[in-house]
PDB file of C-alpha atoms in Angstrom:
ATOM      1  CA  UNK A 772      60.769 -13.053  15.307  1.00 62.00           C
ATOM      2  CA  UNK A 773      59.083 -13.438  18.690  1.00 65.00           C
ATOM      3  CA  UNK A 774      62.176 -12.119  20.425  1.00 70.00           C
ATOM      4  CA  UNK A 775      62.189  -9.058  18.200  1.00 60.00           C
ATOM      5  CA  UNK A 776      58.498  -8.368  18.912  1.00 60.00           C
ATOM      6  CA  UNK A 777      59.002  -8.657  22.683  1.00 63.00           C
ATOM      7  CA  UNK A 778      62.066  -6.429  22.521  1.00 67.00           C
ATOM      8  CA  UNK A 779      60.104  -3.840  20.563  1.00 58.00           C
ATOM      9  CA  UNK A 780      57.262  -3.930  23.111  1.00 54.00           C
ATOM     10  CA  UNK A 781      59.711  -3.471  26.011  1.00 56.00           C
ATOM     11  CA  UNK A 782      61.458  -0.571  24.256  1.00 55.00           C
ATOM     12  CA  UNK A 783      58.142   1.151  23.536  1.00 58.00           C
ATOM     13  CA  UNK A 784      57.025   0.687  27.151  1.00 59.00           C
ATOM     14  CA  UNK A 785      60.310   2.145  28.402  1.00 60.00           C
ATOM     15  CA  UNK A 786      59.986   5.133  26.077  1.00 66.00           C
ATOM     16  CA  UNK A 787      56.367   5.683  27.126  1.00 60.00           C
ATOM     17  CA  UNK A 788      57.345   5.540  30.802  1.00 62.00           C
ATOM     18  CA  UNK A 789      60.176   8.039  30.230  1.00 60.00           C
ATOM     19  CA  UNK A 790      57.842  10.433  28.421  1.00 62.00           C
ATOM     20  CA  UNK A 791      55.239  10.164  31.178  1.00 59.00           C
ATOM     21  CA  UNK A 792      57.844  10.959  33.841  1.00 62.00           C
ATOM     22  CA  UNK A 793      59.078  14.061  32.005  1.00 59.00           C
ATOM     23  CA  UNK A 794      55.640  15.441  31.115  1.00 53.00           C
ATOM     24  CA  UNK A 795      55.140  18.930  32.552  1.00 61.00           C
ATOM     25  CA  UNK A 796      52.687  19.460  35.352  1.00 60.00           C
ATOM     26  CA  UNK A 797      49.343  20.833  34.154  1.00 57.00           C
ATOM     27  CA  UNK A 798      49.027  24.580  34.597  1.00 54.00           C
ATOM     28  CA  UNK A 799      46.481  25.482  37.236  1.00 52.00           C
ATOM     29  CA  UNK A 800      44.864  28.874  36.814  1.00 55.00           C
ATOM     30  CA  UNK A 801      44.887  31.002  39.912  1.00 62.00           C
ATOM     31  CA  UNK A 802      41.473  32.036  41.124  1.00 70.00           C
ATOM     32  CA  UNK A 803      41.129  35.750  40.482  1.00 77.00           C
ATOM     33  CA  UNK A 804      39.538  37.989  43.092  1.00 89.00           C
ATOM     34  CA  UNK A 805      35.819  38.716  42.684  1.00 93.00           C
ATOM     35  CA  UNK A 806      34.968  41.266  40.012  1.00 94.00           C
ATOM     36  CA  UNK A 807      34.866  44.844  41.144  1.00 92.00           C
ATOM     37  CA  UNK A 808      33.778  48.010  39.361  1.00 93.00           C
ATOM     38  CA  UNK A 809      35.719  51.270  39.609  1.00 89.00           C
ATOM     39  CA  UNK A 810      35.402  54.575  37.766  1.00 91.00           C
ATOM     40  CA  UNK A 811      38.757  55.445  36.196  1.00 88.00           C
ATOM     41  CA  UNK A 812      39.892  58.711  34.601  1.00 86.00           C
ATOM     42  CA  UNK A 813      42.727  58.895  32.106  1.00 86.00           C
ATOM     43  CA  UNK A 814      45.636  61.011  33.239  1.00 81.00           C
ATOM     44  CA  UNK A 815      47.256  61.230  29.819  1.00 81.00           C
ATOM     45  CA  UNK A 816      49.152  64.492  29.369  1.00 84.00           C
ATOM     46  CA  UNK A 817      47.157  67.234  27.676  1.00 86.00           C
ATOM     47  CA  UNK A 818      43.701  65.709  28.007  1.00 82.00           C
ATOM     48  CA  UNK A 819      42.377  68.062  30.698  1.00 83.00           C
ATOM     49  CA  UNK A 820      39.670  69.170  31.127  1.00 86.00           C
ATOM     50  CA  UNK A 821      38.053  66.459  29.000  1.00 88.00           C
ATOM     51  CA  UNK A 822      40.032  63.340  29.971  1.00 87.00           C
ATOM     52  CA  UNK A 823      38.099  60.176  29.158  1.00 91.00           C
ATOM     53  CA  UNK A 824      36.535  58.179  31.972  1.00 91.00           C
ATOM     54  CA  UNK A 825      35.394  54.572  32.045  1.00 92.00           C
ATOM     55  CA  UNK A 826      34.185  51.838  34.342  1.00 93.00           C
ATOM     56  CA  UNK A 827      36.899  49.271  34.998  1.00 92.00           C
ATOM     57  CA  UNK A 828      35.514  45.760  35.591  1.00 94.00           C
ATOM     58  CA  UNK A 829      38.218  43.330  36.672  1.00 92.00           C
ATOM     59  CA  UNK A 830      38.062  39.929  38.335  1.00 93.00           C
ATOM     60  CA  UNK A 831      36.090  36.698  38.559  1.00 95.00           C
ATOM     61  CA  UNK A 832      32.342  36.976  37.861  1.00 96.00           C
ATOM     62  CA  UNK A 833      30.385  35.764  40.888  1.00 96.00           C
ATOM     63  CA  UNK A 834      26.720  35.674  41.902  1.00 96.00           C
ATOM     64  CA  UNK A 835      26.887  39.136  43.513  1.00 96.00           C
ATOM     65  CA  UNK A 836      28.660  40.824  40.600  1.00 97.00           C
ATOM     66  CA  UNK A 837      25.498  42.076  38.803  1.00 97.00           C
ATOM     67  CA  UNK A 838      24.325  43.820  41.996  1.00 97.00           C
ATOM     68  CA  UNK A 839      27.659  45.670  42.205  1.00 96.00           C
ATOM     69  CA  UNK A 840      27.324  46.946  38.632  1.00 96.00           C
ATOM     70  CA  UNK A 841      23.705  47.917  39.219  1.00 96.00           C
ATOM     71  CA  UNK A 842      24.699  49.947  42.302  1.00 96.00           C
ATOM     72  CA  UNK A 843      27.471  51.749  40.411  1.00 95.00           C
ATOM     73  CA  UNK A 844      25.231  52.543  37.446  1.00 95.00           C
ATOM     74  CA  UNK A 845      22.621  53.938  39.824  1.00 95.00           C
ATOM     75  CA  UNK A 846      25.293  56.082  41.491  1.00 94.00           C
ATOM     76  CA  UNK A 847      26.436  57.394  38.093  1.00 93.00           C
ATOM     77  CA  UNK A 848      22.895  58.445  37.217  1.00 94.00           C
ATOM     78  CA  UNK A 849      22.632  59.581  33.600  1.00 91.00           C
ATOM     79  CA  UNK A 850      26.392  59.348  32.959  1.00 92.00           C
ATOM     80  CA  UNK A 851      26.939  56.564  30.434  1.00 94.00           C
ATOM     81  CA  UNK A 852      30.589  55.521  30.731  1.00 95.00           C
ATOM     82  CA  UNK A 853      32.102  52.719  28.646  1.00 95.00           C
ATOM     83  CA  UNK A 854      32.876  49.456  30.415  1.00 95.00           C
ATOM     84  CA  UNK A 855      36.418  48.041  30.195  1.00 93.00           C
ATOM     85  CA  UNK A 856      36.262  44.306  30.978  1.00 93.00           C
ATOM     86  CA  UNK A 857      39.058  42.045  32.212  1.00 92.00           C
ATOM     87  CA  UNK A 858      37.819  38.669  33.457  1.00 92.00           C
ATOM     88  CA  UNK A 859      38.913  35.069  33.265  1.00 89.00           C
ATOM     89  CA  UNK A 860      35.293  33.941  33.546  1.00 90.00           C
ATOM     90  CA  UNK A 861      33.026  32.891  36.363  1.00 93.00           C
ATOM     91  CA  UNK A 862      29.424  31.996  37.009  1.00 95.00           C
ATOM     92  CA  UNK A 863      27.406  31.743  33.810  1.00 95.00           C
ATOM     93  CA  UNK A 864      24.103  33.088  35.154  1.00 97.00           C
ATOM     94  CA  UNK A 865      25.815  36.122  36.691  1.00 96.00           C
ATOM     95  CA  UNK A 866      27.692  36.774  33.434  1.00 96.00           C
ATOM     96  CA  UNK A 867      24.430  36.581  31.477  1.00 96.00           C
ATOM     97  CA  UNK A 868      22.813  39.033  33.914  1.00 97.00           C
ATOM     98  CA  UNK A 869      25.757  41.411  33.392  1.00 96.00           C
ATOM     99  CA  UNK A 870      25.300  41.132  29.639  1.00 95.00           C
ATOM    100  CA  UNK A 871      21.604  41.977  29.903  1.00 96.00           C
ATOM    101  CA  UNK A 872      22.365  45.018  32.087  1.00 94.00           C
ATOM    102  CA  UNK A 873      25.069  46.233  29.705  1.00 95.00           C
ATOM    103  CA  UNK A 874      22.758  45.841  26.711  1.00 95.00           C
ATOM    104  CA  UNK A 875      19.779  47.469  28.456  1.00 93.00           C
ATOM    105  CA  UNK A 876      21.968  50.393  29.511  1.00 92.00           C
ATOM    106  CA  UNK A 877      23.413  50.807  26.020  1.00 94.00           C
ATOM    107  CA  UNK A 878      26.953  50.722  27.403  1.00 94.00           C
ATOM    108  CA  UNK A 879      29.949  50.484  25.109  1.00 95.00           C
ATOM    109  CA  UNK A 880      32.376  47.724  26.082  1.00 94.00           C
ATOM    110  CA  UNK A 881      36.015  46.894  25.508  1.00 92.00           C
ATOM    111  CA  UNK A 882      38.098  43.917  26.580  1.00 91.00           C
ATOM    112  CA  UNK A 883      41.225  45.364  28.177  1.00 89.00           C
ATOM    113  CA  UNK A 884      43.070  45.562  31.454  1.00 86.00           C
ATOM    114  CA  UNK A 885      43.003  48.822  33.372  1.00 84.00           C
ATOM    115  CA  UNK A 886      46.495  49.748  34.515  1.00 82.00           C
ATOM    116  CA  UNK A 887      46.315  52.132  37.456  1.00 78.00           C
ATOM    117  CA  UNK A 888      48.779  55.014  37.382  1.00 74.00           C
ATOM    118  CA  UNK A 889      49.121  55.873  41.037  1.00 67.00           C
ATOM    119  CA  UNK A 890      47.939  52.896  43.029  1.00 64.00           C
ATOM    120  CA  UNK A 891      45.575  50.005  42.622  1.00 60.00           C
ATOM    121  CA  UNK A 892      42.197  50.584  44.288  1.00 60.00           C
ATOM    122  CA  UNK A 893      42.625  47.546  46.532  1.00 62.00           C
ATOM    123  CA  UNK A 894      46.031  48.690  47.835  1.00 60.00           C
ATOM    124  CA  UNK A 895      45.959  49.747  51.477  1.00 56.00           C
ATOM    125  CA  UNK A 896      47.932  52.909  50.710  1.00 52.00           C
ATOM    126  CA  UNK A 897      45.353  53.990  48.154  1.00 57.00           C
ATOM    127  CA  UNK A 898      42.674  56.453  49.140  1.00 49.00           C
ATOM    128  CA  UNK A 899      39.067  55.371  49.298  1.00 48.00           C
ATOM    129  CA  UNK A 900      37.826  58.052  46.931  1.00 54.00           C
ATOM    130  CA  UNK A 901      35.520  57.222  44.045  1.00 59.00           C
ATOM    131  CA  UNK A 902      37.913  58.068  41.212  1.00 61.00           C
ATOM    132  CA  UNK A 903      41.192  56.440  40.226  1.00 66.00           C
ATOM    133  CA  UNK A 904      43.623  57.340  37.456  1.00 69.00           C
ATOM    134  CA  UNK A 905      44.912  54.915  34.856  1.00 71.00           C
ATOM    135  CA  UNK A 906      44.988  53.722  31.283  1.00 69.00           C
ATOM    136  CA  UNK A 907      43.069  50.979  29.474  1.00 70.00           C
ATOM    137  CA  UNK A 908      45.548  48.538  27.987  1.00 67.00           C
ATOM    138  CA  UNK A 909      43.770  46.586  25.213  1.00 66.00           C
ATOM    139  CA  UNK A 910      44.716  43.000  24.540  1.00 60.00           C
ATOM    140  CA  UNK A 911      46.297  42.314  21.170  1.00 55.00           C
ATOM    141  CA  UNK A 912      45.768  39.086  19.258  1.00 49.00           C
ATOM    142  CA  UNK A 913      49.494  38.405  19.270  1.00 45.00           C
ATOM    143  CA  UNK A 914      49.456  38.334  23.076  1.00 45.00           C
ATOM    144  CA  UNK A 915      46.587  35.863  23.432  1.00 42.00           C
TER     145      UNK A 915
END
């Protein structure tokens, strides 16, 4: 009986060691660039002259992020564009400050990724103008 118990222990240890050696490496999330805010205009066929516009907010929320949104909202004046958010998270206090600004400004929000039609705003070949063209691609539950 003792031999059987020791054999069982050795087999279980061997199996545990084999499982530990074949376990996949943990997935490390890549650090996204800091959040930026860009005014985007839809270039869907047939929408001119009233194509929808929105503020695209993409990236990691950092301490300076609320100041960037505040500057853009000031630049927009009385225009109240919806905010399309795509973020993997970030600093809690900065995110709370963003939430307060969004609520105080009465902005509509949507969680989606802005897909730029011509070129991404951070691409070197892209112009430095204030308006970029694209679509808002909402996330679907099945993709999460």
